[in-house]
């Protein structure tokens, strides 16, 4: 089973505008509301790809049904604590002319320390050897920065594979505990290594340092439309970007994580191809819709993988 931790509930509002102009009155062409948050996005794509995800954590009573209904629509198991109040709202402004996406994300709410601890303990208790646990996204505003790190330590003792997709201090502290896989984008990897990374060789060297120092098995680095690089102790592979008509980039990284988990027992190349196909299959859709099985299979055949990437290629 794949457990997706959900502790900062989110409602995504996506607004499409043609020729968005900051500081001016803009007319919306289309508006959609989606249950948001990285855990939800990962779980929905995992289900599409034949996984067995379960979302665990919390929701707020005022809009918790929106999140529960979205999961029930995809027949995804969930187990939530409920609190009074409303989820944070994330506004996504999609300029249909330029393809650019502007995001305005609320920080979320405080969650009692006792509840955060209970949720962590419950996840550790229900996960078993061979399961996967996805720790992703921003922590609640009052959560300690080592929350993910402590969880990783406990989950590794049970031989649970931990997939980490976070940022900032929480990411840095969690990486030090040696999760199974991390998926930073380029800027997150630069922040983690405290240096600029300009070429494929720079990124590969940084990833190998993390693998050697912290015991991480896989480092997958995404470069947006330019592709992605997968690195382990023995090899590296680069997935080239595709020329696409973008519907929305929101949730693309989460779809990528789901694609990796769907092929976690495969080769480095097959994992990378699966993650890329899942991400691309989501990017061509509007809002935070998960890719369909048909789109996933279509793009699996189109992804070009370089198993010996030229390390002098400038990536940024």
PDB file of C-alpha atoms in Angstrom:
ATOM      1  CA  UNK A   1       0.000   0.000   0.000  1.00  0.00           C
ATOM      2  CA  UNK A   2       1.064   3.598  -0.586  1.00  0.00           C
ATOM      3  CA  UNK A   3       0.315   6.028   2.253  1.00  0.00           C
ATOM      4  CA  UNK A   4       0.050   9.730   1.423  1.00  0.00           C
ATOM      5  CA  UNK A   5       0.320  12.050   4.431  1.00  0.00           C
ATOM      6  CA  UNK A   6      -2.120  14.991   4.316  1.00  0.00           C
ATOM      7  CA  UNK A   7      -1.681  17.510   7.132  1.00  0.00           C
ATOM      8  CA  UNK A   8      -2.136  20.897   5.429  1.00  0.00           C
ATOM      9  CA  UNK A   9      -5.574  20.611   3.747  1.00  0.00           C
ATOM     10  CA  UNK A  10      -6.024  22.678   0.599  1.00  0.00           C
ATOM     11  CA  UNK A  11      -8.695  23.755  -1.865  1.00  0.00           C
ATOM     12  CA  UNK A  12      -7.257  24.762  -5.254  1.00  0.00           C
ATOM     13  CA  UNK A  13      -9.064  27.464  -7.242  1.00  0.00           C
ATOM     14  CA  UNK A  14      -7.898  27.640 -10.845  1.00  0.00           C
ATOM     15  CA  UNK A  15      -8.842  30.737 -12.872  1.00  0.00           C
ATOM     16  CA  UNK A  16      -8.171  30.946 -16.608  1.00  0.00           C
ATOM     17  CA  UNK A  17      -7.502  34.422 -18.025  1.00  0.00           C
ATOM     18  CA  UNK A  18      -6.477  35.404 -21.526  1.00  0.00           C
ATOM     19  CA  UNK A  19      -3.577  37.878 -21.380  1.00  0.00           C
ATOM     20  CA  UNK A  20      -3.375  38.246 -17.596  1.00  0.00           C
ATOM     21  CA  UNK A  21      -2.197  41.764 -16.622  1.00  0.00           C
ATOM     22  CA  UNK A  22      -1.096  42.389 -12.989  1.00  0.00           C
ATOM     23  CA  UNK A  23      -2.642  45.496 -11.486  1.00  0.00           C
ATOM     24  CA  UNK A  24      -5.518  45.546 -13.986  1.00  0.00           C
ATOM     25  CA  UNK A  25      -9.065  44.137 -14.035  1.00  0.00           C
ATOM     26  CA  UNK A  26      -8.929  40.677 -15.637  1.00  0.00           C
ATOM     27  CA  UNK A  27     -11.956  38.693 -16.783  1.00  0.00           C
ATOM     28  CA  UNK A  28     -12.030  34.992 -15.980  1.00  0.00           C
ATOM     29  CA  UNK A  29     -12.792  32.650 -18.869  1.00  0.00           C
ATOM     30  CA  UNK A  30     -13.160  29.565 -16.700  1.00  0.00           C
ATOM     31  CA  UNK A  31     -13.024  28.813 -12.973  1.00  0.00           C
ATOM     32  CA  UNK A  32     -12.694  25.404 -11.300  1.00  0.00           C
ATOM     33  CA  UNK A  33     -12.340  24.198  -7.719  1.00  0.00           C
ATOM     34  CA  UNK A  34     -10.373  21.061  -6.864  1.00  0.00           C
ATOM     35  CA  UNK A  35      -9.427  19.254  -3.700  1.00  0.00           C
ATOM     36  CA  UNK A  36      -5.790  20.298  -3.450  1.00  0.00           C
ATOM     37  CA  UNK A  37      -2.563  19.403  -1.744  1.00  0.00           C
ATOM     38  CA  UNK A  38       0.319  17.260  -2.899  1.00  0.00           C
ATOM     39  CA  UNK A  39      -0.876  14.130  -1.080  1.00  0.00           C
ATOM     40  CA  UNK A  40      -4.250  14.273  -2.847  1.00  0.00           C
ATOM     41  CA  UNK A  41      -2.609  14.790  -6.239  1.00  0.00           C
ATOM     42  CA  UNK A  42      -0.186  11.893  -5.713  1.00  0.00           C
ATOM     43  CA  UNK A  43      -2.961   9.546  -4.568  1.00  0.00           C
ATOM     44  CA  UNK A  44      -5.238  10.300  -7.517  1.00  0.00           C
ATOM     45  CA  UNK A  45      -2.518   9.615 -10.088  1.00  0.00           C
ATOM     46  CA  UNK A  46      -1.392   6.497  -8.221  1.00  0.00           C
ATOM     47  CA  UNK A  47      -4.922   5.142  -8.418  1.00  0.00           C
ATOM     48  CA  UNK A  48      -5.032   5.814 -12.157  1.00  0.00           C
ATOM     49  CA  UNK A  49      -1.765   3.901 -12.543  1.00  0.00           C
ATOM     50  CA  UNK A  50      -3.053   0.857 -10.674  1.00  0.00           C
ATOM     51  CA  UNK A  51      -1.679   1.666  -7.233  1.00  0.00           C
ATOM     52  CA  UNK A  52      -3.328   1.130  -3.864  1.00  0.00           C
ATOM     53  CA  UNK A  53      -3.080   4.546  -2.176  1.00  0.00           C
ATOM     54  CA  UNK A  54      -4.510   5.624   1.161  1.00  0.00           C
ATOM     55  CA  UNK A  55      -4.595   9.252   2.299  1.00  0.00           C
ATOM     56  CA  UNK A  56      -4.183   9.788   6.024  1.00  0.00           C
ATOM     57  CA  UNK A  57      -4.091  12.982   8.063  1.00  0.00           C
ATOM     58  CA  UNK A  58      -6.719  15.662   8.637  1.00  0.00           C
ATOM     59  CA  UNK A  59      -9.416  17.818   7.068  1.00  0.00           C
ATOM     60  CA  UNK A  60     -11.516  20.760   8.253  1.00  0.00           C
ATOM     61  CA  UNK A  61     -15.255  20.410   8.804  1.00  0.00           C
ATOM     62  CA  UNK A  62     -16.349  23.403   6.667  1.00  0.00           C
ATOM     63  CA  UNK A  63     -14.995  21.942   3.435  1.00  0.00           C
ATOM     64  CA  UNK A  64     -13.775  18.465   4.314  1.00  0.00           C
ATOM     65  CA  UNK A  65     -16.523  16.921   2.190  1.00  0.00           C
ATOM     66  CA  UNK A  66     -14.991  18.497  -0.927  1.00  0.00           C
ATOM     67  CA  UNK A  67     -11.777  16.603  -0.244  1.00  0.00           C
ATOM     68  CA  UNK A  68     -13.492  13.367   0.793  1.00  0.00           C
ATOM     69  CA  UNK A  69     -15.766  13.418  -2.245  1.00  0.00           C
ATOM     70  CA  UNK A  70     -12.801  13.895  -4.563  1.00  0.00           C
ATOM     71  CA  UNK A  71     -11.136  10.822  -3.083  1.00  0.00           C
ATOM     72  CA  UNK A  72     -14.333   8.769  -3.108  1.00  0.00           C
ATOM     73  CA  UNK A  73     -14.802   9.667  -6.781  1.00  0.00           C
ATOM     74  CA  UNK A  74     -11.558   7.813  -7.482  1.00  0.00           C
ATOM     75  CA  UNK A  75     -12.249   5.006  -4.954  1.00  0.00           C
ATOM     76  CA  UNK A  76      -9.291   6.063  -2.807  1.00  0.00           C
ATOM     77  CA  UNK A  77      -9.211   5.029   0.842  1.00  0.00           C
ATOM     78  CA  UNK A  78      -8.786   7.772   3.444  1.00  0.00           C
ATOM     79  CA  UNK A  79      -8.695   8.136   7.199  1.00  0.00           C
ATOM     80  CA  UNK A  80      -8.944  11.707   8.492  1.00  0.00           C
ATOM     81  CA  UNK A  81      -9.118  13.509  11.789  1.00  0.00           C
ATOM     82  CA  UNK A  82     -11.543  16.444  11.540  1.00  0.00           C
ATOM     83  CA  UNK A  83     -11.044  19.931  12.963  1.00  0.00           C
ATOM     84  CA  UNK A  84     -13.218  23.014  13.032  1.00  0.00           C
ATOM     85  CA  UNK A  85     -12.558  25.606  10.342  1.00  0.00           C
ATOM     86  CA  UNK A  86     -11.710  25.665   6.635  1.00  0.00           C
ATOM     87  CA  UNK A  87      -8.836  24.451   4.492  1.00  0.00           C
ATOM     88  CA  UNK A  88      -6.344  26.929   3.097  1.00  0.00           C
ATOM     89  CA  UNK A  89      -7.106  28.207  -0.390  1.00  0.00           C
ATOM     90  CA  UNK A  90      -4.552  28.217  -3.204  1.00  0.00           C
ATOM     91  CA  UNK A  91      -5.313  30.465  -6.185  1.00  0.00           C
ATOM     92  CA  UNK A  92      -3.858  29.469  -9.563  1.00  0.00           C
ATOM     93  CA  UNK A  93      -4.126  32.065 -12.348  1.00  0.00           C
ATOM     94  CA  UNK A  94      -3.548  30.469 -15.744  1.00  0.00           C
ATOM     95  CA  UNK A  95      -2.790  32.865 -18.591  1.00  0.00           C
ATOM     96  CA  UNK A  96      -4.150  31.012 -21.609  1.00  0.00           C
ATOM     97  CA  UNK A  97      -2.249  33.324 -23.953  1.00  0.00           C
ATOM     98  CA  UNK A  98       1.271  32.927 -22.549  1.00  0.00           C
ATOM     99  CA  UNK A  99       0.819  29.629 -20.736  1.00  0.00           C
ATOM    100  CA  UNK A 100       2.201  31.138 -17.539  1.00  0.00           C
ATOM    101  CA  UNK A 101       0.735  30.145 -14.170  1.00  0.00           C
ATOM    102  CA  UNK A 102       0.689  32.561 -11.225  1.00  0.00           C
ATOM    103  CA  UNK A 103       0.127  30.938  -7.832  1.00  0.00           C
ATOM    104  CA  UNK A 104      -1.028  32.631  -4.620  1.00  0.00           C
ATOM    105  CA  UNK A 105      -0.881  30.062  -1.823  1.00  0.00           C
ATOM    106  CA  UNK A 106      -2.161  30.624   1.699  1.00  0.00           C
ATOM    107  CA  UNK A 107       0.081  29.330   4.509  1.00  0.00           C
ATOM    108  CA  UNK A 108      -2.617  27.256   6.187  1.00  0.00           C
ATOM    109  CA  UNK A 109      -3.565  26.902   9.822  1.00  0.00           C
ATOM    110  CA  UNK A 110      -1.920  25.840  13.037  1.00  0.00           C
ATOM    111  CA  UNK A 111      -2.495  22.227  14.036  1.00  0.00           C
ATOM    112  CA  UNK A 112      -2.176  21.218  17.705  1.00  0.00           C
ATOM    113  CA  UNK A 113       1.117  19.506  18.503  1.00  0.00           C
ATOM    114  CA  UNK A 114      -0.746  16.617  20.091  1.00  0.00           C
ATOM    115  CA  UNK A 115      -2.699  15.983  16.892  1.00  0.00           C
ATOM    116  CA  UNK A 116       0.396  16.212  14.706  1.00  0.00           C
ATOM    117  CA  UNK A 117       2.067  13.647  16.937  1.00  0.00           C
ATOM    118  CA  UNK A 118      -0.974  11.351  16.868  1.00  0.00           C
ATOM    119  CA  UNK A 119      -1.153  11.473  13.067  1.00  0.00           C
ATOM    120  CA  UNK A 120       2.547  10.599  12.782  1.00  0.00           C
ATOM    121  CA  UNK A 121       2.206   7.717  15.242  1.00  0.00           C
ATOM    122  CA  UNK A 122      -0.810   6.343  13.379  1.00  0.00           C
ATOM    123  CA  UNK A 123       1.054   6.360  10.079  1.00  0.00           C
ATOM    124  CA  UNK A 124       3.997   4.504  11.609  1.00  0.00           C
ATOM    125  CA  UNK A 125       1.665   1.955  13.193  1.00  0.00           C
ATOM    126  CA  UNK A 126      -0.264   1.092  10.009  1.00  0.00           C
ATOM    127  CA  UNK A 127       2.632   1.020   7.544  1.00  0.00           C
ATOM    128  CA  UNK A 128       4.553  -2.226   7.106  1.00  0.00           C
ATOM    129  CA  UNK A 129       7.658  -3.515   5.352  1.00  0.00           C
ATOM    130  CA  UNK A 130       7.322  -3.076   1.601  1.00  0.00           C
ATOM    131  CA  UNK A 131       4.805  -0.236   1.831  1.00  0.00           C
ATOM    132  CA  UNK A 132       5.549   3.258   0.519  1.00  0.00           C
ATOM    133  CA  UNK A 133       4.952   6.507   2.405  1.00  0.00           C
ATOM    134  CA  UNK A 134       4.769   9.849   0.612  1.00  0.00           C
ATOM    135  CA  UNK A 135       5.801  12.878   2.684  1.00  0.00           C
ATOM    136  CA  UNK A 136       5.197  15.947   0.566  1.00  0.00           C
ATOM    137  CA  UNK A 137       4.398  19.610   0.652  1.00  0.00           C
ATOM    138  CA  UNK A 138       4.450  22.418   3.171  1.00  0.00           C
ATOM    139  CA  UNK A 139       4.030  21.615   6.843  1.00  0.00           C
ATOM    140  CA  UNK A 140       1.391  23.385   8.969  1.00  0.00           C
ATOM    141  CA  UNK A 141       2.662  26.764  10.138  1.00  0.00           C
ATOM    142  CA  UNK A 142       3.406  25.597  13.684  1.00  0.00           C
ATOM    143  CA  UNK A 143       4.840  22.177  12.875  1.00  0.00           C
ATOM    144  CA  UNK A 144       8.485  21.661  13.878  1.00  0.00           C
ATOM    145  CA  UNK A 145      10.891  21.638  10.939  1.00  0.00           C
ATOM    146  CA  UNK A 146      12.063  18.140  11.895  1.00  0.00           C
ATOM    147  CA  UNK A 147       8.549  16.637  11.635  1.00  0.00           C
ATOM    148  CA  UNK A 148       9.298  14.801   8.387  1.00  0.00           C
ATOM    149  CA  UNK A 149      12.774  13.859   9.602  1.00  0.00           C
ATOM    150  CA  UNK A 150      11.451  12.145  12.728  1.00  0.00           C
ATOM    151  CA  UNK A 151       8.797  10.353  10.694  1.00  0.00           C
ATOM    152  CA  UNK A 152      11.405   9.075   8.256  1.00  0.00           C
ATOM    153  CA  UNK A 153      13.478   7.662  11.101  1.00  0.00           C
ATOM    154  CA  UNK A 154      10.485   5.729  12.456  1.00  0.00           C
ATOM    155  CA  UNK A 155       9.292   4.526   9.040  1.00  0.00           C
ATOM    156  CA  UNK A 156      12.738   3.308   8.022  1.00  0.00           C
ATOM    157  CA  UNK A 157      12.865   1.153  11.139  1.00  0.00           C
ATOM    158  CA  UNK A 158       9.838  -0.668   9.702  1.00  0.00           C
ATOM    159  CA  UNK A 159      11.510  -0.887   6.259  1.00  0.00           C
ATOM    160  CA  UNK A 160       8.947   1.408   4.668  1.00  0.00           C
ATOM    161  CA  UNK A 161      10.103   3.202   1.521  1.00  0.00           C
ATOM    162  CA  UNK A 162       9.785   6.954   2.037  1.00  0.00           C
ATOM    163  CA  UNK A 163       9.295   9.288  -0.936  1.00  0.00           C
ATOM    164  CA  UNK A 164      10.112  12.885  -0.007  1.00  0.00           C
ATOM    165  CA  UNK A 165       8.993  15.961  -1.961  1.00  0.00           C
ATOM    166  CA  UNK A 166       9.349  19.075   0.189  1.00  0.00           C
ATOM    167  CA  UNK A 167      11.414  22.251   0.482  1.00  0.00           C
ATOM    168  CA  UNK A 168      13.180  24.541   2.929  1.00  0.00           C
ATOM    169  CA  UNK A 169      14.359  23.492   6.386  1.00  0.00           C
ATOM    170  CA  UNK A 170      11.889  20.599   6.552  1.00  0.00           C
ATOM    171  CA  UNK A 171      13.399  19.176   3.355  1.00  0.00           C
ATOM    172  CA  UNK A 172      16.990  19.664   4.471  1.00  0.00           C
ATOM    173  CA  UNK A 173      16.436  17.972   7.829  1.00  0.00           C
ATOM    174  CA  UNK A 174      14.452  15.140   6.280  1.00  0.00           C
ATOM    175  CA  UNK A 175      17.067  14.393   3.604  1.00  0.00           C
ATOM    176  CA  UNK A 176      19.641  13.913   6.364  1.00  0.00           C
ATOM    177  CA  UNK A 177      17.594  10.927   7.586  1.00  0.00           C
ATOM    178  CA  UNK A 178      18.072   9.090   4.299  1.00  0.00           C
ATOM    179  CA  UNK A 179      14.634   8.627   2.709  1.00  0.00           C
ATOM    180  CA  UNK A 180      14.344   6.125  -0.133  1.00  0.00           C
ATOM    181  CA  UNK A 181      13.809   8.789  -2.814  1.00  0.00           C
ATOM    182  CA  UNK A 182      13.804  12.578  -3.008  1.00  0.00           C
ATOM    183  CA  UNK A 183      12.364  14.664  -5.859  1.00  0.00           C
ATOM    184  CA  UNK A 184      13.621  18.244  -5.715  1.00  0.00           C
ATOM    185  CA  UNK A 185      13.401  20.690  -8.569  1.00  0.00           C
ATOM    186  CA  UNK A 186      16.606  22.476  -9.553  1.00  0.00           C
ATOM    187  CA  UNK A 187      16.208  25.445  -7.201  1.00  0.00           C
ATOM    188  CA  UNK A 188      15.400  23.137  -4.267  1.00  0.00           C
ATOM    189  CA  UNK A 189      18.524  21.076  -4.976  1.00  0.00           C
ATOM    190  CA  UNK A 190      20.610  24.252  -5.169  1.00  0.00           C
ATOM    191  CA  UNK A 191      19.221  25.376  -1.820  1.00  0.00           C
ATOM    192  CA  UNK A 192      19.935  21.961  -0.320  1.00  0.00           C
ATOM    193  CA  UNK A 193      23.545  21.897  -1.554  1.00  0.00           C
ATOM    194  CA  UNK A 194      24.202  25.635  -1.001  1.00  0.00           C
ATOM    195  CA  UNK A 195      25.639  26.167  -4.476  1.00  0.00           C
ATOM    196  CA  UNK A 196      24.541  26.978  -8.025  1.00  0.00           C
ATOM    197  CA  UNK A 197      24.083  24.017 -10.353  1.00  0.00           C
ATOM    198  CA  UNK A 198      24.376  24.898 -14.015  1.00  0.00           C
ATOM    199  CA  UNK A 199      25.066  21.695 -15.947  1.00  0.00           C
ATOM    200  CA  UNK A 200      23.906  18.098 -15.986  1.00  0.00           C
ATOM    201  CA  UNK A 201      27.295  17.232 -14.494  1.00  0.00           C
ATOM    202  CA  UNK A 202      26.801  19.682 -11.607  1.00  0.00           C
ATOM    203  CA  UNK A 203      23.398  18.203 -10.805  1.00  0.00           C
ATOM    204  CA  UNK A 204      24.646  14.628 -11.056  1.00  0.00           C
ATOM    205  CA  UNK A 205      27.572  15.355  -8.726  1.00  0.00           C
ATOM    206  CA  UNK A 206      25.271  17.030  -6.193  1.00  0.00           C
ATOM    207  CA  UNK A 207      22.873  14.079  -6.302  1.00  0.00           C
ATOM    208  CA  UNK A 208      25.690  11.582  -5.794  1.00  0.00           C
ATOM    209  CA  UNK A 209      26.945  13.526  -2.778  1.00  0.00           C
ATOM    210  CA  UNK A 210      23.508  13.259  -1.192  1.00  0.00           C
ATOM    211  CA  UNK A 211      23.320   9.547  -1.971  1.00  0.00           C
ATOM    212  CA  UNK A 212      26.757   8.903  -0.494  1.00  0.00           C
ATOM    213  CA  UNK A 213      26.387  11.126   2.569  1.00  0.00           C
ATOM    214  CA  UNK A 214      22.777  10.437   3.553  1.00  0.00           C
ATOM    215  CA  UNK A 215      21.965   6.994   2.225  1.00  0.00           C
ATOM    216  CA  UNK A 216      19.255   8.182  -0.182  1.00  0.00           C
ATOM    217  CA  UNK A 217      18.747   5.562  -2.906  1.00  0.00           C
ATOM    218  CA  UNK A 218      17.333   7.764  -5.666  1.00  0.00           C
ATOM    219  CA  UNK A 219      17.553  11.479  -6.417  1.00  0.00           C
ATOM    220  CA  UNK A 220      15.147  12.621  -9.142  1.00  0.00           C
ATOM    221  CA  UNK A 221      15.610  16.252 -10.205  1.00  0.00           C
ATOM    222  CA  UNK A 222      12.966  17.979 -12.321  1.00  0.00           C
ATOM    223  CA  UNK A 223      13.650  20.918 -14.660  1.00  0.00           C
ATOM    224  CA  UNK A 224      10.109  21.829 -15.670  1.00  0.00           C
ATOM    225  CA  UNK A 225       9.634  21.760 -19.435  1.00  0.00           C
ATOM    226  CA  UNK A 226      13.331  20.953 -19.951  1.00  0.00           C
ATOM    227  CA  UNK A 227      13.037  17.416 -18.583  1.00  0.00           C
ATOM    228  CA  UNK A 228      14.251  15.478 -15.564  1.00  0.00           C
ATOM    229  CA  UNK A 229      17.366  13.680 -14.335  1.00  0.00           C
ATOM    230  CA  UNK A 230      17.351  10.443 -12.319  1.00  0.00           C
ATOM    231  CA  UNK A 231      20.445   9.445 -10.343  1.00  0.00           C
ATOM    232  CA  UNK A 232      21.384   6.526  -8.108  1.00  0.00           C
ATOM    233  CA  UNK A 233      24.774   5.272  -6.916  1.00  0.00           C
ATOM    234  CA  UNK A 234      25.468   3.390 -10.142  1.00  0.00           C
ATOM    235  CA  UNK A 235      23.860   5.293 -12.983  1.00  0.00           C
ATOM    236  CA  UNK A 236      22.063   8.373 -14.250  1.00  0.00           C
ATOM    237  CA  UNK A 237      19.465   8.987 -16.945  1.00  0.00           C
ATOM    238  CA  UNK A 238      17.935  12.091 -18.476  1.00  0.00           C
ATOM    239  CA  UNK A 239      14.367  12.409 -19.774  1.00  0.00           C
ATOM    240  CA  UNK A 240      14.077  15.044 -22.460  1.00  0.00           C
ATOM    241  CA  UNK A 241      11.269  17.586 -22.282  1.00  0.00           C
ATOM    242  CA  UNK A 242       8.381  17.463 -24.757  1.00  0.00           C
ATOM    243  CA  UNK A 243       6.764  20.275 -26.735  1.00  0.00           C
ATOM    244  CA  UNK A 244       3.262  20.382 -25.261  1.00  0.00           C
ATOM    245  CA  UNK A 245       0.084  22.420 -25.205  1.00  0.00           C
ATOM    246  CA  UNK A 246      -0.065  23.024 -21.467  1.00  0.00           C
ATOM    247  CA  UNK A 247      -3.393  22.858 -19.645  1.00  0.00           C
ATOM    248  CA  UNK A 248      -1.973  23.411 -16.163  1.00  0.00           C
ATOM    249  CA  UNK A 249       1.371  22.717 -14.518  1.00  0.00           C
ATOM    250  CA  UNK A 250      -0.235  22.529 -11.061  1.00  0.00           C
ATOM    251  CA  UNK A 251       0.300  19.071  -9.603  1.00  0.00           C
ATOM    252  CA  UNK A 252       2.801  17.992 -12.270  1.00  0.00           C
ATOM    253  CA  UNK A 253       5.488  17.244  -9.696  1.00  0.00           C
ATOM    254  CA  UNK A 254       3.017  15.197  -7.661  1.00  0.00           C
ATOM    255  CA  UNK A 255       2.059  13.184 -10.739  1.00  0.00           C
ATOM    256  CA  UNK A 256       5.774  12.616 -11.287  1.00  0.00           C
ATOM    257  CA  UNK A 257       6.122  11.139  -7.797  1.00  0.00           C
ATOM    258  CA  UNK A 258       3.133   8.871  -8.414  1.00  0.00           C
ATOM    259  CA  UNK A 259       4.668   7.649 -11.667  1.00  0.00           C
ATOM    260  CA  UNK A 260       7.917   6.829  -9.878  1.00  0.00           C
ATOM    261  CA  UNK A 261       6.123   4.839  -7.186  1.00  0.00           C
ATOM    262  CA  UNK A 262       4.092   2.966  -9.799  1.00  0.00           C
ATOM    263  CA  UNK A 263       7.378   1.547 -11.149  1.00  0.00           C
ATOM    264  CA  UNK A 264       9.453   1.537  -7.961  1.00  0.00           C
ATOM    265  CA  UNK A 265      10.728  -2.012  -8.514  1.00  0.00           C
ATOM    266  CA  UNK A 266      11.755  -1.338 -12.106  1.00  0.00           C
ATOM    267  CA  UNK A 267      15.027  -0.024 -13.525  1.00  0.00           C
ATOM    268  CA  UNK A 268      16.152   3.576 -13.111  1.00  0.00           C
ATOM    269  CA  UNK A 269      15.229   4.247 -16.737  1.00  0.00           C
ATOM    270  CA  UNK A 270      11.752   2.744 -16.426  1.00  0.00           C
ATOM    271  CA  UNK A 271      11.059   4.660 -13.218  1.00  0.00           C
ATOM    272  CA  UNK A 272      12.109   7.913 -14.881  1.00  0.00           C
ATOM    273  CA  UNK A 273      10.032   7.202 -17.973  1.00  0.00           C
ATOM    274  CA  UNK A 274       6.979   6.403 -15.841  1.00  0.00           C
ATOM    275  CA  UNK A 275       7.335   9.521 -13.717  1.00  0.00           C
ATOM    276  CA  UNK A 276       7.750  11.719 -16.769  1.00  0.00           C
ATOM    277  CA  UNK A 277       4.781  10.181 -18.592  1.00  0.00           C
ATOM    278  CA  UNK A 278       2.529  10.657 -15.551  1.00  0.00           C
ATOM    279  CA  UNK A 279       3.616  14.285 -15.196  1.00  0.00           C
ATOM    280  CA  UNK A 280       3.175  15.084 -18.878  1.00  0.00           C
ATOM    281  CA  UNK A 281      -0.195  13.332 -18.927  1.00  0.00           C
ATOM    282  CA  UNK A 282      -1.329  15.666 -16.138  1.00  0.00           C
ATOM    283  CA  UNK A 283       0.182  18.865 -17.566  1.00  0.00           C
ATOM    284  CA  UNK A 284      -1.942  18.673 -20.726  1.00  0.00           C
ATOM    285  CA  UNK A 285      -5.127  18.720 -18.603  1.00  0.00           C
ATOM    286  CA  UNK A 286      -6.732  21.703 -16.889  1.00  0.00           C
ATOM    287  CA  UNK A 287      -6.649  22.315 -13.125  1.00  0.00           C
ATOM    288  CA  UNK A 288      -5.242  19.506 -11.018  1.00  0.00           C
ATOM    289  CA  UNK A 289      -6.893  16.648 -12.899  1.00  0.00           C
ATOM    290  CA  UNK A 290      -4.923  13.390 -12.782  1.00  0.00           C
ATOM    291  CA  UNK A 291      -3.651  11.982 -16.037  1.00  0.00           C
ATOM    292  CA  UNK A 292      -5.768   9.277 -17.602  1.00  0.00           C
ATOM    293  CA  UNK A 293      -4.501   5.737 -18.297  1.00  0.00           C
ATOM    294  CA  UNK A 294      -4.722   6.525 -22.017  1.00  0.00           C
ATOM    295  CA  UNK A 295      -2.576   9.668 -21.732  1.00  0.00           C
ATOM    296  CA  UNK A 296      -0.052   7.869 -19.536  1.00  0.00           C
ATOM    297  CA  UNK A 297       0.335   5.044 -22.064  1.00  0.00           C
ATOM    298  CA  UNK A 298       0.511   7.510 -24.972  1.00  0.00           C
ATOM    299  CA  UNK A 299       3.343   9.517 -23.444  1.00  0.00           C
ATOM    300  CA  UNK A 300       5.237   6.438 -22.285  1.00  0.00           C
ATOM    301  CA  UNK A 301       5.906   5.793 -25.954  1.00  0.00           C
ATOM    302  CA  UNK A 302       7.030   9.385 -26.582  1.00  0.00           C
ATOM    303  CA  UNK A 303       9.470   9.942 -23.714  1.00  0.00           C
ATOM    304  CA  UNK A 304      13.080   9.989 -24.907  1.00  0.00           C
ATOM    305  CA  UNK A 305      15.615   8.788 -22.322  1.00  0.00           C
ATOM    306  CA  UNK A 306      19.357   9.425 -22.547  1.00  0.00           C
ATOM    307  CA  UNK A 307      21.116   6.815 -20.396  1.00  0.00           C
ATOM    308  CA  UNK A 308      24.474   8.565 -20.735  1.00  0.00           C
ATOM    309  CA  UNK A 309      23.627  12.267 -20.658  1.00  0.00           C
ATOM    310  CA  UNK A 310      26.280  14.776 -21.713  1.00  0.00           C
ATOM    311  CA  UNK A 311      27.369  16.294 -18.399  1.00  0.00           C
ATOM    312  CA  UNK A 312      28.494  19.533 -20.034  1.00  0.00           C
ATOM    313  CA  UNK A 313      24.951  20.431 -21.151  1.00  0.00           C
ATOM    314  CA  UNK A 314      23.740  23.610 -19.454  1.00  0.00           C
ATOM    315  CA  UNK A 315      20.364  22.945 -17.823  1.00  0.00           C
ATOM    316  CA  UNK A 316      19.375  26.307 -16.327  1.00  0.00           C
TER     317      UNK A 316
END
